[in-house]
C-alpha cells in the first residue's frame, strides 16, 4: 500500500488543502491519504488556534465522501508539541500491511525542513512529496532555498524525482494552486466577511454554528 501522510494545523481545513491532496494522491498513485491535524504545531503560535476537537471535526466534514481520504487522531490526541517524526514512527508501528509512506507538504515547509525535529531521519524513513505551484512555460527548476534543502538532505536527481542514500524519494508534484490560506479565512471571519466557496459548505456551517474565529487576527 502507498499511504500519504498530510499533516497541518488545518485551522480550518480549506479547498487549497483538499485540492492539493487530491492531486497529490492521483499523481503519486496513493491508496490512502491521511489528514493529520496537529494538536500543537511546533512552528505556529497558538493564540487563534481552534481546539483540536473542532479542527478534527472540520477535517472529518471536509473529507467525507472521498474514499481515499482518512482522518488520523494521532497528533490531536498526543500531548506536547506535534512532531512529525513521532507521527511517522506511529504510522510505521501501527500499520500492519506492508506499506510505503509519503510525507506530503507544501514547498515552503520543505525549504525550512532543517528546523524540524530529526529532519534527517524524516527523509530516511519515508518518501517526501512536495506540492508546488505549476510553473508557466519551461521548467524553472527549484528555487535557491529548495536547492539548499535538497543538498542538505543528500538528494540527487534521478529521472522525474530525487532520491537519497536510504533509497527514499522526493517528488515535486505540480498541483493546481488555490491562493487560499487558513489565515485568510480567519481574517475574513474576524472582519465579518463571507468564507463561502473558500471552504466546503459543511465547514462554513460548522464554523458559524460554533462561532469559531470571531475574535481572530
Ligand atoms: P495558516 O494560514 O494558518 O498558516 P495554512 O492554510 O497554510 O495555515 P496549514 O494547516 O498550516 O495551512 O498547512 C498544512 C499543509 O497544507 C502545509 O503543507 C501547507 O504547505 C499546505 N497548504 C496550505 N495552504 C495551501 C494551499 N492553498 N494549497 C496547497 N497546499 C496548501
PDB file of C-alpha atoms and ligand atoms in Angstrom:
ATOM      1  CA  UNK A   1       0.000   0.000   0.000  1.00  0.00           C
ATOM      2  CA  UNK A   2       1.078   3.555  -0.698  1.00  0.00           C
ATOM      3  CA  UNK A   3      -0.039   5.839   2.097  1.00  0.00           C
ATOM      4  CA  UNK A   4       0.101   9.649   2.151  1.00  0.00           C
ATOM      5  CA  UNK A   5       0.579  11.474   5.473  1.00  0.00           C
ATOM      6  CA  UNK A   6      -0.636  15.056   5.264  1.00  0.00           C
ATOM      7  CA  UNK A   7      -0.156  16.975   8.496  1.00  0.00           C
ATOM      8  CA  UNK A   8      -1.089  20.549   9.270  1.00  0.00           C
ATOM      9  CA  UNK A   9      -2.898  22.735  11.725  1.00  0.00           C
ATOM     10  CA  UNK A  10      -5.971  22.730   9.433  1.00  0.00           C
ATOM     11  CA  UNK A  11      -7.204  25.794  11.301  1.00  0.00           C
ATOM     12  CA  UNK A  12      -9.516  25.402   9.396  1.00  0.00           C
ATOM     13  CA  UNK A  13      -9.238  22.909   6.501  1.00  0.00           C
ATOM     14  CA  UNK A  14      -9.852  24.733   3.206  1.00  0.00           C
ATOM     15  CA  UNK A  15     -10.208  23.998  -0.504  1.00  0.00           C
ATOM     16  CA  UNK A  16      -6.481  24.636  -1.140  1.00  0.00           C
ATOM     17  CA  UNK A  17      -5.603  21.712   1.176  1.00  0.00           C
ATOM     18  CA  UNK A  18      -8.258  19.464  -0.342  1.00  0.00           C
ATOM     19  CA  UNK A  19      -7.439  20.098  -3.985  1.00  0.00           C
ATOM     20  CA  UNK A  20      -3.679  19.712  -3.418  1.00  0.00           C
ATOM     21  CA  UNK A  21      -4.268  16.448  -1.502  1.00  0.00           C
ATOM     22  CA  UNK A  22      -6.477  15.097  -4.280  1.00  0.00           C
ATOM     23  CA  UNK A  23      -3.902  15.875  -6.966  1.00  0.00           C
ATOM     24  CA  UNK A  24      -1.029  14.520  -4.820  1.00  0.00           C
ATOM     25  CA  UNK A  25      -2.980  11.307  -4.320  1.00  0.00           C
ATOM     26  CA  UNK A  26      -3.717  10.969  -8.015  1.00  0.00           C
ATOM     27  CA  UNK A  27      -0.216  11.771  -9.266  1.00  0.00           C
ATOM     28  CA  UNK A  28       1.582   9.615  -6.669  1.00  0.00           C
ATOM     29  CA  UNK A  29      -0.856   6.698  -7.048  1.00  0.00           C
ATOM     30  CA  UNK A  30      -1.655   6.647  -3.323  1.00  0.00           C
ATOM     31  CA  UNK A  31      -4.101   4.097  -1.927  1.00  0.00           C
ATOM     32  CA  UNK A  32      -4.915   6.255   1.090  1.00  0.00           C
ATOM     33  CA  UNK A  33      -4.286   9.825   2.187  1.00  0.00           C
ATOM     34  CA  UNK A  34      -4.341  10.555   5.926  1.00  0.00           C
ATOM     35  CA  UNK A  35      -5.111  14.107   7.074  1.00  0.00           C
ATOM     36  CA  UNK A  36      -3.427  14.566  10.461  1.00  0.00           C
ATOM     37  CA  UNK A  37      -4.437  17.698  12.387  1.00  0.00           C
ATOM     38  CA  UNK A  38      -1.721  18.761  14.848  1.00  0.00           C
ATOM     39  CA  UNK A  39      -2.659  19.323  18.481  1.00  0.00           C
ATOM     40  CA  UNK A  40       0.099  21.823  18.988  1.00  0.00           C
ATOM     41  CA  UNK A  41       2.024  22.739  15.806  1.00  0.00           C
ATOM     42  CA  UNK A  42       5.669  23.446  16.803  1.00  0.00           C
ATOM     43  CA  UNK A  43       6.048  26.265  14.230  1.00  0.00           C
ATOM     44  CA  UNK A  44       2.874  28.204  14.956  1.00  0.00           C
ATOM     45  CA  UNK A  45       1.772  30.469  17.779  1.00  0.00           C
ATOM     46  CA  UNK A  46      -1.441  29.268  19.353  1.00  0.00           C
ATOM     47  CA  UNK A  47      -3.452  32.417  20.036  1.00  0.00           C
ATOM     48  CA  UNK A  48      -6.072  31.808  17.344  1.00  0.00           C
ATOM     49  CA  UNK A  49      -5.774  28.024  17.163  1.00  0.00           C
ATOM     50  CA  UNK A  50      -9.209  26.421  17.469  1.00  0.00           C
ATOM     51  CA  UNK A  51      -9.372  23.444  19.874  1.00  0.00           C
ATOM     52  CA  UNK A  52      -8.144  20.201  18.286  1.00  0.00           C
ATOM     53  CA  UNK A  53     -11.585  18.569  18.542  1.00  0.00           C
ATOM     54  CA  UNK A  54     -13.136  21.302  16.391  1.00  0.00           C
ATOM     55  CA  UNK A  55     -10.332  21.098  13.820  1.00  0.00           C
ATOM     56  CA  UNK A  56     -10.621  17.295  13.718  1.00  0.00           C
ATOM     57  CA  UNK A  57     -14.369  17.522  13.189  1.00  0.00           C
ATOM     58  CA  UNK A  58     -13.942  20.041  10.359  1.00  0.00           C
ATOM     59  CA  UNK A  59     -11.398  17.746   8.673  1.00  0.00           C
ATOM     60  CA  UNK A  60     -13.910  14.885   9.005  1.00  0.00           C
ATOM     61  CA  UNK A  61     -16.627  17.021   7.412  1.00  0.00           C
ATOM     62  CA  UNK A  62     -14.390  18.214   4.586  1.00  0.00           C
ATOM     63  CA  UNK A  63     -13.000  14.787   3.648  1.00  0.00           C
ATOM     64  CA  UNK A  64     -16.155  12.674   3.940  1.00  0.00           C
ATOM     65  CA  UNK A  65     -17.313  11.269   0.629  1.00  0.00           C
ATOM     66  CA  UNK A  66     -13.775  10.797  -0.706  1.00  0.00           C
ATOM     67  CA  UNK A  67     -12.983   7.099  -0.256  1.00  0.00           C
ATOM     68  CA  UNK A  68      -9.223   7.717  -0.340  1.00  0.00           C
ATOM     69  CA  UNK A  69      -9.247  10.354   2.396  1.00  0.00           C
ATOM     70  CA  UNK A  70      -8.840   9.290   6.028  1.00  0.00           C
ATOM     71  CA  UNK A  71      -8.543  11.335   9.220  1.00  0.00           C
ATOM     72  CA  UNK A  72      -5.963  10.470  11.869  1.00  0.00           C
ATOM     73  CA  UNK A  73      -6.222  11.491  15.516  1.00  0.00           C
ATOM     74  CA  UNK A  74      -2.570  10.511  16.114  1.00  0.00           C
ATOM     75  CA  UNK A  75      -1.363  14.087  16.692  1.00  0.00           C
ATOM     76  CA  UNK A  76      -4.560  15.589  18.076  1.00  0.00           C
ATOM     77  CA  UNK A  77      -4.575  13.037  20.922  1.00  0.00           C
ATOM     78  CA  UNK A  78      -0.842  13.211  21.716  1.00  0.00           C
ATOM     79  CA  UNK A  79       0.226  15.679  24.378  1.00  0.00           C
ATOM     80  CA  UNK A  80       3.121  18.084  23.829  1.00  0.00           C
ATOM     81  CA  UNK A  81       4.324  19.560  20.518  1.00  0.00           C
ATOM     82  CA  UNK A  82       3.162  17.629  17.421  1.00  0.00           C
ATOM     83  CA  UNK A  83       6.474  16.483  15.979  1.00  0.00           C
ATOM     84  CA  UNK A  84       6.239  14.851  12.551  1.00  0.00           C
ATOM     85  CA  UNK A  85       8.962  12.298  13.369  1.00  0.00           C
ATOM     86  CA  UNK A  86       6.762  10.910  16.198  1.00  0.00           C
ATOM     87  CA  UNK A  87       3.817  10.652  13.793  1.00  0.00           C
ATOM     88  CA  UNK A  88       5.898   8.815  11.202  1.00  0.00           C
ATOM     89  CA  UNK A  89       7.072   6.332  13.851  1.00  0.00           C
ATOM     90  CA  UNK A  90       3.472   5.893  14.997  1.00  0.00           C
ATOM     91  CA  UNK A  91       2.330   5.002  11.461  1.00  0.00           C
ATOM     92  CA  UNK A  92       5.262   2.633  10.903  1.00  0.00           C
ATOM     93  CA  UNK A  93       4.412   0.801  14.139  1.00  0.00           C
ATOM     94  CA  UNK A  94       0.625   0.803  13.732  1.00  0.00           C
ATOM     95  CA  UNK A  95       0.275  -0.184  10.052  1.00  0.00           C
ATOM     96  CA  UNK A  96       0.078  -3.962   9.607  1.00  0.00           C
ATOM     97  CA  UNK A  97       0.036  -4.134   5.798  1.00  0.00           C
ATOM     98  CA  UNK A  98       3.437  -3.730   4.081  1.00  0.00           C
ATOM     99  CA  UNK A  99       3.362  -0.030   3.183  1.00  0.00           C
ATOM    100  CA  UNK A 100       5.338   2.809   1.717  1.00  0.00           C
ATOM    101  CA  UNK A 101       4.699   6.192   3.304  1.00  0.00           C
ATOM    102  CA  UNK A 102       4.730   9.540   1.520  1.00  0.00           C
ATOM    103  CA  UNK A 103       5.004  12.613   3.712  1.00  0.00           C
ATOM    104  CA  UNK A 104       3.055  15.385   1.989  1.00  0.00           C
ATOM    105  CA  UNK A 105       3.978  19.051   2.403  1.00  0.00           C
ATOM    106  CA  UNK A 106       3.987  22.432   0.687  1.00  0.00           C
ATOM    107  CA  UNK A 107       7.129  23.949  -0.883  1.00  0.00           C
ATOM    108  CA  UNK A 108       7.568  26.448   1.965  1.00  0.00           C
ATOM    109  CA  UNK A 109       7.675  23.642   4.505  1.00  0.00           C
ATOM    110  CA  UNK A 110      10.278  21.707   2.544  1.00  0.00           C
ATOM    111  CA  UNK A 111      12.517  24.788   2.350  1.00  0.00           C
ATOM    112  CA  UNK A 112      12.535  25.002   6.170  1.00  0.00           C
ATOM    113  CA  UNK A 113      12.674  21.260   6.845  1.00  0.00           C
ATOM    114  CA  UNK A 114      16.030  21.563   8.612  1.00  0.00           C
ATOM    115  CA  UNK A 115      14.263  23.277  11.541  1.00  0.00           C
ATOM    116  CA  UNK A 116      12.103  20.178  12.158  1.00  0.00           C
ATOM    117  CA  UNK A 117      12.976  17.682  14.890  1.00  0.00           C
ATOM    118  CA  UNK A 118      15.130  14.830  13.491  1.00  0.00           C
ATOM    119  CA  UNK A 119      14.728  16.196   9.959  1.00  0.00           C
ATOM    120  CA  UNK A 120      17.385  13.876   8.502  1.00  0.00           C
ATOM    121  CA  UNK A 121      15.613  10.855   9.964  1.00  0.00           C
ATOM    122  CA  UNK A 122      12.331  12.058   8.437  1.00  0.00           C
ATOM    123  CA  UNK A 123      13.939  11.928   4.985  1.00  0.00           C
ATOM    124  CA  UNK A 124      15.367   8.451   5.638  1.00  0.00           C
ATOM    125  CA  UNK A 125      12.173   6.817   6.921  1.00  0.00           C
ATOM    126  CA  UNK A 126       9.768   7.737   4.126  1.00  0.00           C
ATOM    127  CA  UNK A 127       9.279   9.356   0.761  1.00  0.00           C
ATOM    128  CA  UNK A 128       8.566  13.060   0.562  1.00  0.00           C
ATOM    129  CA  UNK A 129       6.087  14.680  -1.795  1.00  0.00           C
ATOM    130  CA  UNK A 130       6.202  18.443  -2.077  1.00  0.00           C
ATOM    131  CA  UNK A 131       3.318  20.101  -3.844  1.00  0.00           C
ATOM    132  CA  UNK A 132       4.254  23.212  -5.762  1.00  0.00           C
ATOM    133  CA  UNK A 133       2.573  25.733  -7.990  1.00  0.00           C
ATOM    134  CA  UNK A 134       2.874  24.631 -11.624  1.00  0.00           C
ATOM    135  CA  UNK A 135       5.374  26.922 -13.352  1.00  0.00           C
ATOM    136  CA  UNK A 136       4.301  28.531 -16.601  1.00  0.00           C
ATOM    137  CA  UNK A 137       6.465  27.756 -19.640  1.00  0.00           C
ATOM    138  CA  UNK A 138       9.762  25.896 -19.377  1.00  0.00           C
ATOM    139  CA  UNK A 139      10.673  24.147 -16.128  1.00  0.00           C
ATOM    140  CA  UNK A 140      12.116  26.823 -13.870  1.00  0.00           C
ATOM    141  CA  UNK A 141      13.836  24.340 -11.538  1.00  0.00           C
ATOM    142  CA  UNK A 142      13.961  24.524  -7.743  1.00  0.00           C
ATOM    143  CA  UNK A 143      14.415  27.971  -6.159  1.00  0.00           C
ATOM    144  CA  UNK A 144      17.619  28.606  -4.149  1.00  0.00           C
ATOM    145  CA  UNK A 145      16.052  27.718  -0.742  1.00  0.00           C
ATOM    146  CA  UNK A 146      14.694  24.465  -2.133  1.00  0.00           C
ATOM    147  CA  UNK A 147      18.006  23.659  -3.775  1.00  0.00           C
ATOM    148  CA  UNK A 148      19.797  24.243  -0.459  1.00  0.00           C
ATOM    149  CA  UNK A 149      17.391  21.818   1.285  1.00  0.00           C
ATOM    150  CA  UNK A 150      17.928  19.218  -1.460  1.00  0.00           C
ATOM    151  CA  UNK A 151      21.697  19.405  -0.957  1.00  0.00           C
ATOM    152  CA  UNK A 152      21.468  19.410   2.836  1.00  0.00           C
ATOM    153  CA  UNK A 153      19.447  16.195   2.888  1.00  0.00           C
ATOM    154  CA  UNK A 154      21.586  14.477   0.244  1.00  0.00           C
ATOM    155  CA  UNK A 155      19.026  14.175  -2.521  1.00  0.00           C
ATOM    156  CA  UNK A 156      20.207  13.712  -6.087  1.00  0.00           C
ATOM    157  CA  UNK A 157      18.136  13.885  -9.249  1.00  0.00           C
ATOM    158  CA  UNK A 158      17.001  10.619 -10.813  1.00  0.00           C
ATOM    159  CA  UNK A 159      14.617  10.895 -13.747  1.00  0.00           C
ATOM    160  CA  UNK A 160      11.434  12.672 -12.593  1.00  0.00           C
ATOM    161  CA  UNK A 161      12.240  12.616  -8.873  1.00  0.00           C
ATOM    162  CA  UNK A 162      15.082  12.896  -6.361  1.00  0.00           C
ATOM    163  CA  UNK A 163      16.483  10.061  -4.269  1.00  0.00           C
ATOM    164  CA  UNK A 164      18.662   9.919  -1.140  1.00  0.00           C
ATOM    165  CA  UNK A 165      21.084   7.319   0.221  1.00  0.00           C
ATOM    166  CA  UNK A 166      18.293   5.440   2.037  1.00  0.00           C
ATOM    167  CA  UNK A 167      16.561   4.902  -1.326  1.00  0.00           C
ATOM    168  CA  UNK A 168      13.643   7.138  -0.402  1.00  0.00           C
ATOM    169  CA  UNK A 169      12.451   9.606  -2.972  1.00  0.00           C
ATOM    170  CA  UNK A 170      11.385  13.208  -3.070  1.00  0.00           C
ATOM    171  CA  UNK A 171       8.876  14.184  -5.731  1.00  0.00           C
ATOM    172  CA  UNK A 172       7.742  17.684  -6.627  1.00  0.00           C
ATOM    173  CA  UNK A 173       4.066  17.440  -7.517  1.00  0.00           C
ATOM    174  CA  UNK A 174       2.741  20.356  -9.579  1.00  0.00           C
ATOM    175  CA  UNK A 175      -0.792  20.982  -8.338  1.00  0.00           C
ATOM    176  CA  UNK A 176      -3.490  23.486  -9.186  1.00  0.00           C
ATOM    177  CA  UNK A 177      -2.811  26.202  -6.646  1.00  0.00           C
ATOM    178  CA  UNK A 178      -5.714  27.917  -4.908  1.00  0.00           C
ATOM    179  CA  UNK A 179      -4.297  31.059  -3.300  1.00  0.00           C
ATOM    180  CA  UNK A 180      -6.178  30.492  -0.060  1.00  0.00           C
ATOM    181  CA  UNK A 181      -4.790  30.030   3.437  1.00  0.00           C
ATOM    182  CA  UNK A 182      -6.323  29.362   6.826  1.00  0.00           C
ATOM    183  CA  UNK A 183      -5.007  32.780   7.917  1.00  0.00           C
ATOM    184  CA  UNK A 184      -7.051  34.451   5.153  1.00  0.00           C
ATOM    185  CA  UNK A 185     -10.174  32.583   6.265  1.00  0.00           C
ATOM    186  CA  UNK A 186      -9.709  33.505   9.937  1.00  0.00           C
ATOM    187  CA  UNK A 187      -9.183  37.160   8.963  1.00  0.00           C
ATOM    188  CA  UNK A 188     -12.355  37.187   6.881  1.00  0.00           C
ATOM    189  CA  UNK A 189     -14.379  35.742   9.754  1.00  0.00           C
ATOM    190  CA  UNK A 190     -12.967  38.308  12.173  1.00  0.00           C
ATOM    191  CA  UNK A 191     -13.917  41.025   9.665  1.00  0.00           C
ATOM    192  CA  UNK A 192     -17.468  39.583   9.325  1.00  0.00           C
ATOM    193  CA  UNK A 193     -16.865  38.662   5.661  1.00  0.00           C
ATOM    194  CA  UNK A 194     -18.121  35.568   3.862  1.00  0.00           C
ATOM    195  CA  UNK A 195     -15.927  32.455   3.635  1.00  0.00           C
ATOM    196  CA  UNK A 196     -18.329  30.563   1.338  1.00  0.00           C
ATOM    197  CA  UNK A 197     -16.553  28.763  -1.548  1.00  0.00           C
ATOM    198  CA  UNK A 198     -13.168  29.014   0.194  1.00  0.00           C
ATOM    199  CA  UNK A 199     -14.027  26.048   2.441  1.00  0.00           C
ATOM    200  CA  UNK A 200     -16.512  23.198   1.895  1.00  0.00           C
ATOM    201  CA  UNK A 201     -20.073  24.282   2.758  1.00  0.00           C
ATOM    202  CA  UNK A 202     -20.276  21.915   5.749  1.00  0.00           C
ATOM    203  CA  UNK A 203     -17.185  23.554   7.245  1.00  0.00           C
ATOM    204  CA  UNK A 204     -18.562  27.073   6.749  1.00  0.00           C
ATOM    205  CA  UNK A 205     -21.761  25.948   8.532  1.00  0.00           C
ATOM    206  CA  UNK A 206     -19.750  24.328  11.353  1.00  0.00           C
ATOM    207  CA  UNK A 207     -17.655  27.465  11.913  1.00  0.00           C
ATOM    208  CA  UNK A 208     -20.776  29.586  12.077  1.00  0.00           C
ATOM    209  CA  UNK A 209     -22.625  27.181  14.377  1.00  0.00           C
ATOM    210  CA  UNK A 210     -19.733  27.061  16.847  1.00  0.00           C
ATOM    211  CA  UNK A 211     -18.838  30.758  16.482  1.00  0.00           C
ATOM    212  CA  UNK A 212     -15.187  29.897  15.709  1.00  0.00           C
ATOM    213  CA  UNK A 213     -12.528  32.514  14.883  1.00  0.00           C
ATOM    214  CA  UNK A 214     -14.771  35.504  15.620  1.00  0.00           C
ATOM    215  CA  UNK A 215     -12.112  37.241  17.684  1.00  0.00           C
ATOM    216  CA  UNK A 216      -9.254  36.122  15.425  1.00  0.00           C
ATOM    217  CA  UNK A 217      -6.467  38.149  13.885  1.00  0.00           C
TER     218      UNK A 217
HETATM  219  P1  LIG B   1      -2.109  29.165   8.147  1.00  0.00           P
HETATM  220  O1  LIG B   1      -2.606  30.200   7.162  1.00  0.00           O
HETATM  221  O2  LIG B   1      -2.867  29.124   9.437  1.00  0.00           O
HETATM  222  O3  LIG B   1      -0.615  29.249   8.338  1.00  0.00           O
HETATM  223  P2  LIG B   1      -2.343  27.103   6.055  1.00  0.00           P
HETATM  224  O4  LIG B   1      -3.563  27.379   5.266  1.00  0.00           O
HETATM  225  O5  LIG B   1      -1.032  27.472   5.432  1.00  0.00           O
HETATM  226  O6  LIG B   1      -2.453  27.717   7.527  1.00  0.00           O
HETATM  227  P3  LIG B   1      -1.631  24.565   7.318  1.00  0.00           P
HETATM  228  O7  LIG B   1      -2.677  23.787   8.028  1.00  0.00           O
HETATM  229  O8  LIG B   1      -0.623  25.254   8.118  1.00  0.00           O
HETATM  230  O9  LIG B   1      -2.448  25.564   6.343  1.00  0.00           O
HETATM  231  O10 LIG B   1      -0.915  23.723   6.223  1.00  0.00           O
HETATM  232  C1  LIG B   1      -0.958  22.346   6.095  1.00  0.00           C
HETATM  233  C2  LIG B   1      -0.298  21.992   4.794  1.00  0.00           C
HETATM  234  O11 LIG B   1      -1.093  22.494   3.706  1.00  0.00           O
HETATM  235  C3  LIG B   1       1.088  22.584   4.576  1.00  0.00           C
HETATM  236  O12 LIG B   1       1.877  21.573   3.962  1.00  0.00           O
HETATM  237  C4  LIG B   1       0.873  23.724   3.623  1.00  0.00           C
HETATM  238  O13 LIG B   1       2.005  23.942   2.796  1.00  0.00           O
HETATM  239  C5  LIG B   1      -0.293  23.213   2.795  1.00  0.00           C
HETATM  240  N1  LIG B   1      -1.111  24.277   2.229  1.00  0.00           N
HETATM  241  C6  LIG B   1      -1.601  25.362   2.852  1.00  0.00           C
HETATM  242  N2  LIG B   1      -2.318  26.129   2.011  1.00  0.00           N
HETATM  243  C7  LIG B   1      -2.288  25.509   0.815  1.00  0.00           C
HETATM  244  C8  LIG B   1      -2.841  25.799  -0.490  1.00  0.00           C
HETATM  245  N3  LIG B   1      -3.563  26.892  -0.728  1.00  0.00           N
HETATM  246  N4  LIG B   1      -2.603  24.923  -1.494  1.00  0.00           N
HETATM  247  C9  LIG B   1      -1.847  23.828  -1.270  1.00  0.00           C
HETATM  248  N5  LIG B   1      -1.312  23.488  -0.078  1.00  0.00           N
HETATM  249  C10 LIG B   1      -1.512  24.311   0.950  1.00  0.00           C
END
